[in-house]
Amino acid sequence: MEKPNYTQDYDKLLRSLYRAVIFLSSFLVALALGVMYYGLAGASSAARPSTPVVATSQPQRPAGPVESSDERVEDGIHLATGLRAAEGFEVVRANCTGCHSGKLIAQNRATRDGWQEMIRWMQRTQGLWQLGENEAAILNYLAANYAPEEIGRRANLDVEAIEWYILEE
Ligand code: HEC
């Protein structure tokens, strides 16, 4: 019977232990490097200002419902938007009340050119889309209903003469 060679067994054991330690430590080094990398990347992206300093073409305000749900028309004013219920109202409502209240429009007065300039400004700086063939209808509505005060206030509404129409739900 052969005597067991304890020295050889011990050597083997040591070698495999050594390998295990090497393997474990390289694993730990890789892990640490990964953590450091993501830590740095996270820190540098956090250091970036979250809001752009210059105006972008994106809307500056979250688009969202800015209207109340009151669909009634009183004295010619559509209550939910604050806009005059006149020809072209629906197309204006569809294109102009997504970013801000219609009341912001109703507070302003301008000529047709002035209104076009405001639209161009919003297109350049506020992310307003191209209005295409709707632009003429929108400008007609704005020029007719929100003209400069200097040329006199709009005549009182003649309730009898107005062709009222029912707004869709
Ligand atoms: C994509 C978003 C967006 C849409 C759609 C939009 N606007 Fe604006 N508009 C803005 C922003 C942003 C402002 C600046 C608001 C502020 O200064 O508080 C603004 C301001 C205005 C003002 C005030 C300008 C001033 O000098 O004070 C008017 C009037 C106006 N918009 C009219 C319109 C009309 C008319 C339409 C439809 C053709 C329209 N907006 C559609 C984003 C939009």
XYZ file of C-alpha atoms and ligand atoms in Angstrom:
212
model
C 0.000 0.000 0.000
C 1.287 3.436 -0.994
C 1.705 6.033 1.646
C -0.428 9.139 0.937
C 1.749 12.056 -0.158
C 0.516 14.797 2.121
C 2.987 17.360 0.782
C 1.694 16.953 -2.779
C -1.927 17.203 -1.647
C -1.097 20.277 0.360
C 0.580 21.872 -2.685
C -2.490 21.180 -4.805
C -4.758 22.643 -2.186
C -2.606 25.752 -1.928
C -2.564 26.195 -5.695
C -6.330 25.983 -6.031
C -6.760 28.325 -3.090
C -4.381 30.740 -4.770
C -6.380 30.527 -8.014
C -9.615 31.133 -6.136
C -8.145 34.223 -4.479
C -6.882 35.584 -7.824
C -10.257 34.944 -9.433
C -12.183 36.548 -6.583
C -9.968 39.615 -6.394
C -10.096 40.256 -10.143
C -13.849 39.930 -9.922
C -13.921 42.480 -7.094
C -11.647 44.865 -9.007
C -13.935 44.656 -12.054
C -16.950 45.271 -9.847
C -15.316 48.275 -8.199
C -14.352 49.728 -11.583
C -17.920 49.316 -12.779
C -19.328 51.029 -9.729
C -16.823 53.874 -10.089
C -17.620 54.296 -13.781
C -21.348 54.459 -13.277
C -20.901 56.648 -10.238
C -18.880 59.155 -12.262
C -21.213 58.997 -15.253
C -24.192 59.550 -12.975
C -22.480 62.423 -11.198
C -21.502 64.187 -14.410
C -24.985 63.912 -15.875
C -26.416 65.224 -12.626
C -23.996 68.155 -12.827
C -25.381 69.159 -16.222
C -28.054 71.826 -15.946
C -31.424 70.178 -16.362
C -32.995 73.115 -18.162
C -31.452 74.448 -21.347
C -30.250 78.007 -21.090
C -31.184 78.895 -24.647
C -34.668 78.589 -26.030
C -35.274 75.335 -27.805
C -37.911 74.490 -30.318
C -39.704 72.438 -27.702
C -42.781 73.836 -25.999
C -41.736 75.500 -22.774
C -44.791 74.301 -20.969
C -46.165 70.848 -20.695
C -49.053 70.438 -23.059
C -52.056 69.563 -21.040
C -55.659 70.353 -20.534
C -55.792 74.064 -19.860
C -59.518 74.329 -20.424
C -62.346 73.906 -18.036
C -65.083 71.685 -19.337
C -67.752 74.371 -19.589
C -68.920 74.138 -23.171
C -71.574 76.833 -22.847
C -71.447 80.021 -24.865
C -72.429 83.177 -23.018
C -72.471 86.620 -24.636
C -70.665 85.140 -27.591
C -67.831 83.820 -25.420
C -67.126 80.132 -25.267
C -66.719 79.727 -21.510
C -64.177 76.912 -21.420
C -61.639 78.671 -23.639
C -62.597 82.315 -23.115
C -62.556 82.709 -26.903
C -65.276 84.246 -29.018
C -67.524 81.658 -30.563
C -67.302 82.926 -34.121
C -66.364 81.576 -37.507
C -63.036 79.789 -37.243
C -63.381 79.169 -33.525
C -62.962 75.401 -33.736
C -59.759 75.526 -35.759
C -58.335 78.117 -33.380
C -59.338 76.045 -30.415
C -57.721 72.967 -31.933
C -54.416 74.699 -32.708
C -54.085 77.409 -30.109
C -55.253 76.145 -26.727
C -52.953 73.161 -26.245
C -50.043 75.044 -24.670
C -51.749 77.970 -23.004
C -55.232 79.116 -22.220
C -57.347 80.702 -24.896
C -57.638 83.598 -22.462
C -54.044 84.532 -23.293
C -55.215 84.976 -26.873
C -58.370 86.865 -25.873
C -56.255 89.344 -23.875
C -54.244 90.299 -26.949
C -55.089 92.629 -29.808
C -53.307 92.836 -33.128
C -53.763 93.341 -36.808
C -53.692 90.348 -39.114
C -49.966 90.970 -39.671
C -49.423 91.316 -35.959
C -51.125 88.006 -35.316
C -49.055 86.371 -38.012
C -45.927 87.698 -36.354
C -46.973 86.226 -33.014
C -47.602 82.889 -34.691
C -44.181 83.010 -36.372
C -42.593 83.824 -33.030
C -44.243 80.825 -31.421
C -43.183 78.674 -34.347
C -39.586 79.879 -34.067
C -39.225 79.723 -30.329
C -42.071 77.821 -28.697
C -42.517 74.733 -30.800
C -45.754 75.759 -32.471
C -46.268 73.542 -35.490
C -46.833 74.652 -39.088
C -50.489 75.540 -39.461
C -50.699 74.865 -43.187
C -53.994 75.688 -44.803
C -55.528 76.361 -41.392
C -53.389 79.455 -40.975
C -55.610 81.639 -43.148
C -58.731 80.652 -41.210
C -56.936 81.230 -37.907
C -55.678 84.663 -39.003
C -59.145 85.608 -40.245
C -60.635 84.685 -36.904
C -57.974 86.528 -34.898
C -58.020 89.653 -37.061
C -61.806 89.789 -36.962
C -62.283 89.120 -33.260
C -59.138 90.465 -31.640
C -58.283 93.542 -33.679
C -56.423 96.506 -32.144
C -58.552 98.640 -29.828
C -57.525 101.894 -31.552
C -59.812 101.244 -34.462
C -62.761 101.140 -32.102
C -64.357 98.458 -30.117
C -66.290 95.803 -31.869
C -69.954 96.728 -32.110
C -72.179 95.151 -29.514
C -73.369 91.753 -30.503
C -76.693 91.812 -32.236
C -78.075 88.663 -30.737
C -80.883 88.463 -33.283
C -78.519 88.643 -36.234
C -75.986 86.100 -35.068
C -76.150 82.649 -36.519
C -75.564 80.644 -33.378
C -74.262 77.200 -33.802
C -74.024 74.313 -31.426
C -70.512 73.391 -30.388
C -69.722 69.715 -30.518
C -69.467 67.940 -27.206
C -46.590 74.703 -28.938
C -47.173 75.521 -27.922
C -48.028 76.679 -28.360
C -49.092 76.659 -29.212
C -49.716 75.471 -29.902
C -49.548 78.003 -29.298
N -48.811 78.823 -28.492
Fe -49.145 80.768 -28.142
N -47.590 80.815 -26.839
C -46.830 79.728 -26.487
C -45.917 80.125 -25.440
C -44.913 79.202 -24.767
C -46.170 81.478 -25.182
C -45.505 82.350 -24.149
C -46.346 82.262 -22.913
C -45.881 83.179 -21.871
O -45.100 84.094 -22.147
O -46.337 82.988 -20.718
C -47.235 81.875 -26.061
C -47.785 83.148 -26.085
C -48.863 83.516 -26.842
C -49.449 84.819 -26.833
C -49.003 85.983 -25.982
C -47.943 86.725 -26.755
C -47.456 87.915 -25.998
O -46.802 88.727 -26.648
O -47.706 88.007 -24.806
C -50.464 84.818 -27.733
C -51.387 85.966 -28.080
C -50.517 83.498 -28.305
N -49.523 82.719 -27.735
C -51.394 83.116 -29.279
C -51.426 81.848 -29.842
C -52.239 81.492 -30.990
C -53.163 82.427 -31.724
C -52.000 80.181 -31.225
C -52.583 79.320 -32.346
C -52.211 79.688 -33.678
C -51.044 79.710 -30.230
N -50.701 80.758 -29.431
C -50.588 78.404 -30.125
C -46.916 78.468 -27.008
C -47.867 78.038 -27.903
